[in-house]
């Protein structure tokens, strides 16, 4: 049985403690508005338990602010770029739309986001690194616009989907997509993507847009909550199980295995400093803090989740 008052108390306590954590750096491999110029002091988190209203916390000017309880008003949480946190959403969309996802994408974990190798069956290694996401976005993009893909993914967490992308971020990312263009070309040469310029361009363009999908911790925590609740009303239980499983053993890049061992919940990170997680049968949690380690995971975000879950083994998968 989950003691929900204790969980919410631990959430607030861990957030206050994690506000003092230092270390890491802003992602600097690309010059992208709202990514490379993010404020290093930004820190927000949301806990969304099944059947309850979310708790939204933000750290502003040295003070922890509860955005659901400021003078009785609800304030909008800070926005950031989804980066690789979009990949489980694209995976869920591919499964929901009936794509034969795993004919072209495997399930190999503990892999860095830019690894372009293929598995022994000639497939992209998994759906939550660049190769897998490029593959899915190329196929989805044959019948859907990038705006339709982005809106669908935002709505998984209750977002309005009206203006899903940071346009300036998308344009800058598209201009600096040499690595993804190389990966997409490699995939096309190995028959994972169609061997056409159109397919390569479609994959790279859609990926650049989805990297710049605008998110808040409240949206990501709601996605985690829905996944933890066997998909809720948004995706099937089978899709939810597949997505949560992939997040557990692939979602934290090269740190995935150690994360599963020490923290024990399914999570996905992005180099913008966001992490969201699903606690099966309990709810979702998300955090954003832009200073990342050399793997690409938020330093403060990881420490926050470790502290939050330290006293709650009952919410972990192991």
PDB file of C-alpha atoms in Angstrom:
ATOM      1  CA  UNK A   1       0.000   0.000   0.000  1.00  0.00           C
ATOM      2  CA  UNK A   2       1.358   3.437  -0.994  1.00  0.00           C
ATOM      3  CA  UNK A   3       1.362   6.047   1.769  1.00  0.00           C
ATOM      4  CA  UNK A   4       0.602   9.043  -0.437  1.00  0.00           C
ATOM      5  CA  UNK A   5       1.075  11.812   2.187  1.00  0.00           C
ATOM      6  CA  UNK A   6       4.561  10.449   2.850  1.00  0.00           C
ATOM      7  CA  UNK A   7       5.353  10.394  -0.879  1.00  0.00           C
ATOM      8  CA  UNK A   8       4.318  14.015  -1.367  1.00  0.00           C
ATOM      9  CA  UNK A   9       6.307  15.029   1.719  1.00  0.00           C
ATOM     10  CA  UNK A  10       9.378  13.211   0.397  1.00  0.00           C
ATOM     11  CA  UNK A  11       8.918  14.924  -2.972  1.00  0.00           C
ATOM     12  CA  UNK A  12       8.966  18.391  -1.447  1.00  0.00           C
ATOM     13  CA  UNK A  13      11.856  17.557   0.876  1.00  0.00           C
ATOM     14  CA  UNK A  14      13.987  16.103  -1.926  1.00  0.00           C
ATOM     15  CA  UNK A  15      13.297  19.129  -4.132  1.00  0.00           C
ATOM     16  CA  UNK A  16      14.453  21.539  -1.433  1.00  0.00           C
ATOM     17  CA  UNK A  17      17.588  19.465  -0.773  1.00  0.00           C
ATOM     18  CA  UNK A  18      18.421  19.058  -4.459  1.00  0.00           C
ATOM     19  CA  UNK A  19      18.284  22.823  -5.000  1.00  0.00           C
ATOM     20  CA  UNK A  20      21.771  22.973  -3.443  1.00  0.00           C
ATOM     21  CA  UNK A  21      23.294  20.316  -5.734  1.00  0.00           C
ATOM     22  CA  UNK A  22      26.037  21.641  -8.022  1.00  0.00           C
ATOM     23  CA  UNK A  23      27.955  20.243 -10.992  1.00  0.00           C
ATOM     24  CA  UNK A  24      27.485  19.627 -14.695  1.00  0.00           C
ATOM     25  CA  UNK A  25      27.323  22.024 -17.633  1.00  0.00           C
ATOM     26  CA  UNK A  26      24.837  23.356 -20.168  1.00  0.00           C
ATOM     27  CA  UNK A  27      24.692  21.268 -23.356  1.00  0.00           C
ATOM     28  CA  UNK A  28      27.052  23.016 -25.775  1.00  0.00           C
ATOM     29  CA  UNK A  29      27.399  20.720 -28.801  1.00  0.00           C
ATOM     30  CA  UNK A  30      24.914  22.887 -30.719  1.00  0.00           C
ATOM     31  CA  UNK A  31      23.993  26.568 -30.616  1.00  0.00           C
ATOM     32  CA  UNK A  32      20.224  26.287 -30.149  1.00  0.00           C
ATOM     33  CA  UNK A  33      17.942  28.903 -28.545  1.00  0.00           C
ATOM     34  CA  UNK A  34      16.297  27.674 -25.318  1.00  0.00           C
ATOM     35  CA  UNK A  35      18.943  24.916 -25.085  1.00  0.00           C
ATOM     36  CA  UNK A  36      22.495  26.257 -25.224  1.00  0.00           C
ATOM     37  CA  UNK A  37      21.383  29.533 -23.595  1.00  0.00           C
ATOM     38  CA  UNK A  38      19.264  27.965 -20.821  1.00  0.00           C
ATOM     39  CA  UNK A  39      19.643  29.412 -17.337  1.00  0.00           C
ATOM     40  CA  UNK A  40      21.809  27.110 -15.186  1.00  0.00           C
ATOM     41  CA  UNK A  41      19.737  28.043 -12.118  1.00  0.00           C
ATOM     42  CA  UNK A  42      16.437  26.830 -13.566  1.00  0.00           C
ATOM     43  CA  UNK A  43      14.976  23.978 -11.506  1.00  0.00           C
ATOM     44  CA  UNK A  44      11.411  22.651 -11.584  1.00  0.00           C
ATOM     45  CA  UNK A  45       9.671  19.377 -10.800  1.00  0.00           C
ATOM     46  CA  UNK A  46       6.191  17.847 -10.844  1.00  0.00           C
ATOM     47  CA  UNK A  47       4.710  14.853  -9.052  1.00  0.00           C
ATOM     48  CA  UNK A  48       1.464  13.492 -10.516  1.00  0.00           C
ATOM     49  CA  UNK A  49      -0.018  10.592  -8.572  1.00  0.00           C
ATOM     50  CA  UNK A  50      -2.834   8.587 -10.154  1.00  0.00           C
ATOM     51  CA  UNK A  51      -6.200  10.080  -9.244  1.00  0.00           C
ATOM     52  CA  UNK A  52      -4.729  13.225  -7.669  1.00  0.00           C
ATOM     53  CA  UNK A  53      -3.942  16.770  -8.732  1.00  0.00           C
ATOM     54  CA  UNK A  54      -0.258  17.324  -9.580  1.00  0.00           C
ATOM     55  CA  UNK A  55       2.214  19.065  -7.302  1.00  0.00           C
ATOM     56  CA  UNK A  56       4.303  21.605  -9.242  1.00  0.00           C
ATOM     57  CA  UNK A  57       7.445  23.038  -7.651  1.00  0.00           C
ATOM     58  CA  UNK A  58       9.758  25.690  -9.049  1.00  0.00           C
ATOM     59  CA  UNK A  59      12.949  27.150  -7.573  1.00  0.00           C
ATOM     60  CA  UNK A  60      13.006  30.932  -8.033  1.00  0.00           C
ATOM     61  CA  UNK A  61      15.495  33.372  -6.500  1.00  0.00           C
ATOM     62  CA  UNK A  62      16.532  30.936  -3.797  1.00  0.00           C
ATOM     63  CA  UNK A  63      12.978  30.018  -2.814  1.00  0.00           C
ATOM     64  CA  UNK A  64      10.893  26.911  -3.459  1.00  0.00           C
ATOM     65  CA  UNK A  65       7.553  27.947  -4.937  1.00  0.00           C
ATOM     66  CA  UNK A  66       4.505  25.679  -5.055  1.00  0.00           C
ATOM     67  CA  UNK A  67       2.866  26.716  -8.330  1.00  0.00           C
ATOM     68  CA  UNK A  68      -0.411  25.041  -7.435  1.00  0.00           C
ATOM     69  CA  UNK A  69      -0.760  27.045  -4.280  1.00  0.00           C
ATOM     70  CA  UNK A  70       0.415  30.625  -4.845  1.00  0.00           C
ATOM     71  CA  UNK A  71      -2.345  32.961  -3.657  1.00  0.00           C
ATOM     72  CA  UNK A  72      -4.817  30.345  -4.767  1.00  0.00           C
ATOM     73  CA  UNK A  73      -3.721  30.655  -8.403  1.00  0.00           C
ATOM     74  CA  UNK A  74      -2.288  28.060 -10.764  1.00  0.00           C
ATOM     75  CA  UNK A  75       0.865  29.277 -12.541  1.00  0.00           C
ATOM     76  CA  UNK A  76       2.307  27.884 -15.745  1.00  0.00           C
ATOM     77  CA  UNK A  77       5.465  25.886 -15.242  1.00  0.00           C
ATOM     78  CA  UNK A  78       8.657  26.927 -17.102  1.00  0.00           C
ATOM     79  CA  UNK A  79       8.961  25.570 -20.647  1.00  0.00           C
ATOM     80  CA  UNK A  80      12.011  23.817 -22.073  1.00  0.00           C
ATOM     81  CA  UNK A  81      12.967  21.728 -25.104  1.00  0.00           C
ATOM     82  CA  UNK A  82      12.115  18.046 -24.857  1.00  0.00           C
ATOM     83  CA  UNK A  83      15.272  16.811 -26.632  1.00  0.00           C
ATOM     84  CA  UNK A  84      15.497  13.026 -26.119  1.00  0.00           C
ATOM     85  CA  UNK A  85      12.510  12.955 -23.763  1.00  0.00           C
ATOM     86  CA  UNK A  86      10.477  13.022 -26.977  1.00  0.00           C
ATOM     87  CA  UNK A  87      11.735   9.593 -28.009  1.00  0.00           C
ATOM     88  CA  UNK A  88       9.489   7.399 -25.801  1.00  0.00           C
ATOM     89  CA  UNK A  89       6.560   9.516 -27.027  1.00  0.00           C
ATOM     90  CA  UNK A  90       7.463   8.913 -30.667  1.00  0.00           C
ATOM     91  CA  UNK A  91       7.875   5.210 -29.835  1.00  0.00           C
ATOM     92  CA  UNK A  92       4.402   5.174 -28.259  1.00  0.00           C
ATOM     93  CA  UNK A  93       3.001   6.882 -31.337  1.00  0.00           C
ATOM     94  CA  UNK A  94       4.617   4.380 -33.679  1.00  0.00           C
ATOM     95  CA  UNK A  95       3.135   1.477 -31.727  1.00  0.00           C
ATOM     96  CA  UNK A  96      -0.267   3.169 -31.509  1.00  0.00           C
ATOM     97  CA  UNK A  97      -0.333   3.888 -35.244  1.00  0.00           C
ATOM     98  CA  UNK A  98       0.324   0.218 -35.978  1.00  0.00           C
ATOM     99  CA  UNK A  99       3.871   0.497 -37.335  1.00  0.00           C
ATOM    100  CA  UNK A 100       5.895  -2.730 -37.331  1.00  0.00           C
ATOM    101  CA  UNK A 101       8.370  -0.981 -35.053  1.00  0.00           C
ATOM    102  CA  UNK A 102      10.626  -3.846 -34.046  1.00  0.00           C
ATOM    103  CA  UNK A 103      11.198  -5.147 -37.548  1.00  0.00           C
ATOM    104  CA  UNK A 104      13.614  -2.222 -37.891  1.00  0.00           C
ATOM    105  CA  UNK A 105      14.424  -1.311 -34.288  1.00  0.00           C
ATOM    106  CA  UNK A 106      15.897  -3.544 -31.590  1.00  0.00           C
ATOM    107  CA  UNK A 107      15.989  -3.378 -27.781  1.00  0.00           C
ATOM    108  CA  UNK A 108      19.698  -3.084 -26.920  1.00  0.00           C
ATOM    109  CA  UNK A 109      20.267  -0.944 -23.812  1.00  0.00           C
ATOM    110  CA  UNK A 110      23.071   1.084 -22.195  1.00  0.00           C
ATOM    111  CA  UNK A 111      23.731   2.935 -25.465  1.00  0.00           C
ATOM    112  CA  UNK A 112      24.713   6.572 -26.027  1.00  0.00           C
ATOM    113  CA  UNK A 113      22.263   8.777 -27.902  1.00  0.00           C
ATOM    114  CA  UNK A 114      24.523   9.257 -30.955  1.00  0.00           C
ATOM    115  CA  UNK A 115      25.574   5.606 -31.399  1.00  0.00           C
ATOM    116  CA  UNK A 116      24.839   4.720 -35.012  1.00  0.00           C
ATOM    117  CA  UNK A 117      25.694   1.019 -34.965  1.00  0.00           C
ATOM    118  CA  UNK A 118      23.135  -1.658 -35.819  1.00  0.00           C
ATOM    119  CA  UNK A 119      22.264  -4.793 -33.870  1.00  0.00           C
ATOM    120  CA  UNK A 120      23.171  -8.301 -35.185  1.00  0.00           C
ATOM    121  CA  UNK A 121      19.862  -8.388 -37.089  1.00  0.00           C
ATOM    122  CA  UNK A 122      20.632  -5.154 -38.921  1.00  0.00           C
ATOM    123  CA  UNK A 123      18.221  -3.040 -36.863  1.00  0.00           C
ATOM    124  CA  UNK A 124      18.658   0.300 -35.114  1.00  0.00           C
ATOM    125  CA  UNK A 125      19.727  -0.496 -31.545  1.00  0.00           C
ATOM    126  CA  UNK A 126      16.646   0.822 -29.698  1.00  0.00           C
ATOM    127  CA  UNK A 127      13.851   3.368 -30.161  1.00  0.00           C
ATOM    128  CA  UNK A 128      15.065   5.894 -27.543  1.00  0.00           C
ATOM    129  CA  UNK A 129      18.370   6.863 -29.137  1.00  0.00           C
ATOM    130  CA  UNK A 130      18.872   8.834 -32.369  1.00  0.00           C
ATOM    131  CA  UNK A 131      18.910   5.869 -34.748  1.00  0.00           C
ATOM    132  CA  UNK A 132      15.609   4.467 -33.526  1.00  0.00           C
ATOM    133  CA  UNK A 133      13.887   7.828 -33.357  1.00  0.00           C
ATOM    134  CA  UNK A 134      15.074   8.841 -36.832  1.00  0.00           C
ATOM    135  CA  UNK A 135      13.700   5.554 -38.152  1.00  0.00           C
ATOM    136  CA  UNK A 136      10.288   6.063 -36.554  1.00  0.00           C
ATOM    137  CA  UNK A 137      10.031   9.727 -37.505  1.00  0.00           C
ATOM    138  CA  UNK A 138      10.820   8.962 -41.131  1.00  0.00           C
ATOM    139  CA  UNK A 139       8.019   6.400 -41.302  1.00  0.00           C
ATOM    140  CA  UNK A 140       5.493   8.479 -39.350  1.00  0.00           C
ATOM    141  CA  UNK A 141       6.361  11.463 -41.530  1.00  0.00           C
ATOM    142  CA  UNK A 142       5.224   9.685 -44.684  1.00  0.00           C
ATOM    143  CA  UNK A 143       1.581  10.336 -43.730  1.00  0.00           C
ATOM    144  CA  UNK A 144       1.751  12.946 -40.951  1.00  0.00           C
ATOM    145  CA  UNK A 145       3.192  16.453 -40.678  1.00  0.00           C
ATOM    146  CA  UNK A 146       5.721  17.230 -37.953  1.00  0.00           C
ATOM    147  CA  UNK A 147       3.065  19.455 -36.348  1.00  0.00           C
ATOM    148  CA  UNK A 148       0.657  16.523 -36.168  1.00  0.00           C
ATOM    149  CA  UNK A 149       3.333  14.295 -34.643  1.00  0.00           C
ATOM    150  CA  UNK A 150       4.299  16.953 -32.089  1.00  0.00           C
ATOM    151  CA  UNK A 151       0.714  17.721 -31.132  1.00  0.00           C
ATOM    152  CA  UNK A 152      -0.071  14.025 -30.603  1.00  0.00           C
ATOM    153  CA  UNK A 153       2.952  13.655 -28.325  1.00  0.00           C
ATOM    154  CA  UNK A 154       2.157  16.767 -26.282  1.00  0.00           C
ATOM    155  CA  UNK A 155      -1.403  15.601 -25.757  1.00  0.00           C
ATOM    156  CA  UNK A 156      -0.138  12.410 -24.101  1.00  0.00           C
ATOM    157  CA  UNK A 157       0.381  14.622 -21.062  1.00  0.00           C
ATOM    158  CA  UNK A 158      -2.554  16.976 -21.439  1.00  0.00           C
ATOM    159  CA  UNK A 159      -0.731  19.639 -23.462  1.00  0.00           C
ATOM    160  CA  UNK A 160      -2.890  21.645 -25.850  1.00  0.00           C
ATOM    161  CA  UNK A 161      -0.721  20.771 -28.869  1.00  0.00           C
ATOM    162  CA  UNK A 162      -1.556  24.107 -30.511  1.00  0.00           C
ATOM    163  CA  UNK A 163       2.034  25.404 -30.934  1.00  0.00           C
ATOM    164  CA  UNK A 164       4.114  22.340 -30.138  1.00  0.00           C
ATOM    165  CA  UNK A 165       7.593  23.544 -31.148  1.00  0.00           C
ATOM    166  CA  UNK A 166      10.097  26.241 -30.347  1.00  0.00           C
ATOM    167  CA  UNK A 167      10.446  27.579 -33.897  1.00  0.00           C
ATOM    168  CA  UNK A 168      13.809  29.291 -33.350  1.00  0.00           C
ATOM    169  CA  UNK A 169      15.175  26.129 -31.739  1.00  0.00           C
ATOM    170  CA  UNK A 170      13.895  23.973 -34.607  1.00  0.00           C
ATOM    171  CA  UNK A 171      15.447  26.213 -37.256  1.00  0.00           C
ATOM    172  CA  UNK A 172      18.820  26.279 -35.471  1.00  0.00           C
ATOM    173  CA  UNK A 173      18.762  22.515 -34.917  1.00  0.00           C
ATOM    174  CA  UNK A 174      17.871  21.868 -38.560  1.00  0.00           C
ATOM    175  CA  UNK A 175      20.862  23.959 -39.673  1.00  0.00           C
ATOM    176  CA  UNK A 176      23.169  22.010 -37.369  1.00  0.00           C
ATOM    177  CA  UNK A 177      22.013  18.450 -38.137  1.00  0.00           C
ATOM    178  CA  UNK A 178      25.205  17.104 -39.712  1.00  0.00           C
ATOM    179  CA  UNK A 179      25.463  14.205 -37.246  1.00  0.00           C
ATOM    180  CA  UNK A 180      21.826  13.163 -37.682  1.00  0.00           C
ATOM    181  CA  UNK A 181      22.127  13.504 -41.454  1.00  0.00           C
ATOM    182  CA  UNK A 182      25.121  11.162 -41.347  1.00  0.00           C
ATOM    183  CA  UNK A 183      23.213   8.696 -39.137  1.00  0.00           C
ATOM    184  CA  UNK A 184      20.153   8.820 -41.397  1.00  0.00           C
ATOM    185  CA  UNK A 185      22.344   8.271 -44.455  1.00  0.00           C
ATOM    186  CA  UNK A 186      23.978   5.298 -42.743  1.00  0.00           C
ATOM    187  CA  UNK A 187      20.533   3.889 -41.923  1.00  0.00           C
ATOM    188  CA  UNK A 188      19.432   4.323 -45.531  1.00  0.00           C
ATOM    189  CA  UNK A 189      22.573   2.628 -46.831  1.00  0.00           C
ATOM    190  CA  UNK A 190      21.775  -0.328 -44.569  1.00  0.00           C
ATOM    191  CA  UNK A 191      18.102  -0.572 -45.602  1.00  0.00           C
ATOM    192  CA  UNK A 192      16.724   0.598 -42.255  1.00  0.00           C
ATOM    193  CA  UNK A 193      15.429   3.724 -44.019  1.00  0.00           C
ATOM    194  CA  UNK A 194      14.442   3.864 -47.681  1.00  0.00           C
ATOM    195  CA  UNK A 195      17.527   4.643 -49.756  1.00  0.00           C
ATOM    196  CA  UNK A 196      16.287   8.022 -50.979  1.00  0.00           C
ATOM    197  CA  UNK A 197      17.167  11.651 -50.313  1.00  0.00           C
ATOM    198  CA  UNK A 198      13.518  12.313 -49.445  1.00  0.00           C
ATOM    199  CA  UNK A 199      13.573   9.706 -46.664  1.00  0.00           C
ATOM    200  CA  UNK A 200      16.802  11.099 -45.196  1.00  0.00           C
ATOM    201  CA  UNK A 201      15.470  14.657 -45.309  1.00  0.00           C
ATOM    202  CA  UNK A 202      12.133  13.612 -43.754  1.00  0.00           C
ATOM    203  CA  UNK A 203      13.883  11.835 -40.875  1.00  0.00           C
ATOM    204  CA  UNK A 204      16.265  14.725 -40.155  1.00  0.00           C
ATOM    205  CA  UNK A 205      13.604  17.431 -40.428  1.00  0.00           C
ATOM    206  CA  UNK A 206      11.101  15.670 -38.174  1.00  0.00           C
ATOM    207  CA  UNK A 207      13.825  14.866 -35.649  1.00  0.00           C
ATOM    208  CA  UNK A 208      14.938  18.520 -35.496  1.00  0.00           C
ATOM    209  CA  UNK A 209      11.351  19.559 -34.807  1.00  0.00           C
ATOM    210  CA  UNK A 210      10.719  16.929 -32.147  1.00  0.00           C
ATOM    211  CA  UNK A 211      13.993  17.807 -30.401  1.00  0.00           C
ATOM    212  CA  UNK A 212      12.444  21.255 -29.934  1.00  0.00           C
ATOM    213  CA  UNK A 213       9.041  20.056 -28.753  1.00  0.00           C
ATOM    214  CA  UNK A 214       8.066  22.465 -25.974  1.00  0.00           C
ATOM    215  CA  UNK A 215       7.546  20.734 -22.649  1.00  0.00           C
ATOM    216  CA  UNK A 216       6.984  21.439 -18.970  1.00  0.00           C
ATOM    217  CA  UNK A 217       7.518  19.099 -16.052  1.00  0.00           C
ATOM    218  CA  UNK A 218       3.738  19.068 -15.546  1.00  0.00           C
ATOM    219  CA  UNK A 219       3.208  17.654 -19.068  1.00  0.00           C
ATOM    220  CA  UNK A 220       5.998  15.083 -18.710  1.00  0.00           C
ATOM    221  CA  UNK A 221       4.819  13.996 -15.243  1.00  0.00           C
ATOM    222  CA  UNK A 222       1.305  13.507 -16.636  1.00  0.00           C
ATOM    223  CA  UNK A 223       2.758  11.322 -19.397  1.00  0.00           C
ATOM    224  CA  UNK A 224       4.605   9.295 -16.754  1.00  0.00           C
ATOM    225  CA  UNK A 225       1.399   9.029 -14.731  1.00  0.00           C
ATOM    226  CA  UNK A 226      -0.584   7.804 -17.731  1.00  0.00           C
ATOM    227  CA  UNK A 227       2.080   5.236 -18.600  1.00  0.00           C
ATOM    228  CA  UNK A 228       2.168   4.080 -14.971  1.00  0.00           C
ATOM    229  CA  UNK A 229      -1.621   3.631 -15.066  1.00  0.00           C
ATOM    230  CA  UNK A 230      -1.449   1.023 -17.869  1.00  0.00           C
ATOM    231  CA  UNK A 231      -1.712   3.780 -20.447  1.00  0.00           C
ATOM    232  CA  UNK A 232      -4.758   5.439 -18.927  1.00  0.00           C
ATOM    233  CA  UNK A 233      -7.025   6.584 -21.747  1.00  0.00           C
ATOM    234  CA  UNK A 234      -4.237   7.567 -24.140  1.00  0.00           C
ATOM    235  CA  UNK A 235      -2.441   4.376 -25.190  1.00  0.00           C
ATOM    236  CA  UNK A 236      -3.085   0.659 -24.785  1.00  0.00           C
ATOM    237  CA  UNK A 237      -1.734  -1.321 -21.820  1.00  0.00           C
ATOM    238  CA  UNK A 238       0.507  -3.216 -24.254  1.00  0.00           C
ATOM    239  CA  UNK A 239       2.003   0.008 -25.607  1.00  0.00           C
ATOM    240  CA  UNK A 240       2.447   1.367 -22.096  1.00  0.00           C
ATOM    241  CA  UNK A 241       4.272  -1.790 -21.030  1.00  0.00           C
ATOM    242  CA  UNK A 242       6.598  -1.610 -24.042  1.00  0.00           C
ATOM    243  CA  UNK A 243       7.400   2.070 -23.491  1.00  0.00           C
ATOM    244  CA  UNK A 244       8.038   1.699 -19.750  1.00  0.00           C
ATOM    245  CA  UNK A 245      10.228  -1.363 -20.360  1.00  0.00           C
ATOM    246  CA  UNK A 246      12.297   0.522 -22.941  1.00  0.00           C
ATOM    247  CA  UNK A 247      12.697   3.488 -20.613  1.00  0.00           C
ATOM    248  CA  UNK A 248      13.936   1.231 -17.827  1.00  0.00           C
ATOM    249  CA  UNK A 249      16.798  -0.389 -19.692  1.00  0.00           C
ATOM    250  CA  UNK A 250      17.570   2.231 -22.371  1.00  0.00           C
ATOM    251  CA  UNK A 251      16.300   5.600 -21.123  1.00  0.00           C
ATOM    252  CA  UNK A 252      19.352   7.006 -19.336  1.00  0.00           C
ATOM    253  CA  UNK A 253      21.885   6.439 -22.120  1.00  0.00           C
ATOM    254  CA  UNK A 254      25.064   4.645 -20.998  1.00  0.00           C
ATOM    255  CA  UNK A 255      23.936   5.003 -17.365  1.00  0.00           C
ATOM    256  CA  UNK A 256      20.734   2.992 -17.916  1.00  0.00           C
ATOM    257  CA  UNK A 257      21.889  -0.249 -16.308  1.00  0.00           C
ATOM    258  CA  UNK A 258      23.334   1.467 -13.258  1.00  0.00           C
ATOM    259  CA  UNK A 259      20.222   3.633 -12.986  1.00  0.00           C
ATOM    260  CA  UNK A 260      17.945   0.583 -13.036  1.00  0.00           C
ATOM    261  CA  UNK A 261      20.097  -1.076 -10.365  1.00  0.00           C
ATOM    262  CA  UNK A 262      20.427   1.880  -7.993  1.00  0.00           C
ATOM    263  CA  UNK A 263      17.237   3.912  -8.540  1.00  0.00           C
ATOM    264  CA  UNK A 264      14.917   1.241  -9.937  1.00  0.00           C
ATOM    265  CA  UNK A 265      12.312   3.205 -11.895  1.00  0.00           C
ATOM    266  CA  UNK A 266      11.785   3.615 -15.634  1.00  0.00           C
ATOM    267  CA  UNK A 267      13.005   7.045 -16.728  1.00  0.00           C
ATOM    268  CA  UNK A 268      14.005   8.983 -19.818  1.00  0.00           C
ATOM    269  CA  UNK A 269      16.363  11.930 -19.936  1.00  0.00           C
ATOM    270  CA  UNK A 270      17.200  14.652 -22.447  1.00  0.00           C
ATOM    271  CA  UNK A 271      20.259  16.871 -22.817  1.00  0.00           C
ATOM    272  CA  UNK A 272      18.132  19.933 -22.053  1.00  0.00           C
ATOM    273  CA  UNK A 273      18.227  18.641 -18.466  1.00  0.00           C
ATOM    274  CA  UNK A 274      14.788  17.038 -18.287  1.00  0.00           C
ATOM    275  CA  UNK A 275      14.007  13.597 -16.874  1.00  0.00           C
ATOM    276  CA  UNK A 276      10.599  11.990 -16.555  1.00  0.00           C
ATOM    277  CA  UNK A 277       9.739   8.687 -14.926  1.00  0.00           C
ATOM    278  CA  UNK A 278       6.851   6.263 -14.523  1.00  0.00           C
ATOM    279  CA  UNK A 279       6.138   4.539 -11.209  1.00  0.00           C
ATOM    280  CA  UNK A 280       3.766   1.671 -12.142  1.00  0.00           C
ATOM    281  CA  UNK A 281       0.478   1.821 -10.298  1.00  0.00           C
ATOM    282  CA  UNK A 282       1.566   4.997  -8.495  1.00  0.00           C
ATOM    283  CA  UNK A 283       2.113   7.930 -10.844  1.00  0.00           C
ATOM    284  CA  UNK A 284       4.626   9.981 -12.762  1.00  0.00           C
ATOM    285  CA  UNK A 285       7.373  12.412 -11.826  1.00  0.00           C
ATOM    286  CA  UNK A 286       9.397  14.855 -13.918  1.00  0.00           C
ATOM    287  CA  UNK A 287      12.262  17.244 -13.255  1.00  0.00           C
ATOM    288  CA  UNK A 288      14.139  19.861 -15.258  1.00  0.00           C
ATOM    289  CA  UNK A 289      17.559  21.291 -14.422  1.00  0.00           C
ATOM    290  CA  UNK A 290      19.825  22.164 -17.390  1.00  0.00           C
ATOM    291  CA  UNK A 291      23.268  21.266 -16.012  1.00  0.00           C
ATOM    292  CA  UNK A 292      24.102  17.797 -17.383  1.00  0.00           C
ATOM    293  CA  UNK A 293      26.890  15.249 -16.914  1.00  0.00           C
ATOM    294  CA  UNK A 294      29.161  13.870 -19.641  1.00  0.00           C
ATOM    295  CA  UNK A 295      26.566  11.224 -20.579  1.00  0.00           C
ATOM    296  CA  UNK A 296      23.773  13.769 -21.057  1.00  0.00           C
ATOM    297  CA  UNK A 297      21.761  13.371 -17.832  1.00  0.00           C
ATOM    298  CA  UNK A 298      20.783  16.223 -15.524  1.00  0.00           C
ATOM    299  CA  UNK A 299      23.092  16.204 -12.478  1.00  0.00           C
ATOM    300  CA  UNK A 300      20.603  17.870 -10.155  1.00  0.00           C
ATOM    301  CA  UNK A 301      17.677  15.959 -11.667  1.00  0.00           C
ATOM    302  CA  UNK A 302      19.271  12.563 -11.030  1.00  0.00           C
ATOM    303  CA  UNK A 303      20.179  13.490  -7.468  1.00  0.00           C
ATOM    304  CA  UNK A 304      16.665  14.774  -6.831  1.00  0.00           C
ATOM    305  CA  UNK A 305      15.095  11.511  -8.025  1.00  0.00           C
ATOM    306  CA  UNK A 306      17.563   9.425  -6.016  1.00  0.00           C
ATOM    307  CA  UNK A 307      16.730  11.374  -2.839  1.00  0.00           C
ATOM    308  CA  UNK A 308      12.997  11.360  -3.527  1.00  0.00           C
ATOM    309  CA  UNK A 309      12.856   7.595  -3.993  1.00  0.00           C
ATOM    310  CA  UNK A 310      15.349   6.632  -1.290  1.00  0.00           C
ATOM    311  CA  UNK A 311      12.593   6.200   1.310  1.00  0.00           C
ATOM    312  CA  UNK A 312      10.052   4.661  -1.064  1.00  0.00           C
ATOM    313  CA  UNK A 313      11.187   1.255  -2.305  1.00  0.00           C
ATOM    314  CA  UNK A 314       7.521   0.368  -2.735  1.00  0.00           C
ATOM    315  CA  UNK A 315       7.282   2.539  -5.891  1.00  0.00           C
ATOM    316  CA  UNK A 316      10.301   0.966  -7.587  1.00  0.00           C
ATOM    317  CA  UNK A 317      10.260  -1.862 -10.089  1.00  0.00           C
ATOM    318  CA  UNK A 318      12.921  -3.735  -8.117  1.00  0.00           C
TER     319      UNK A 318
END
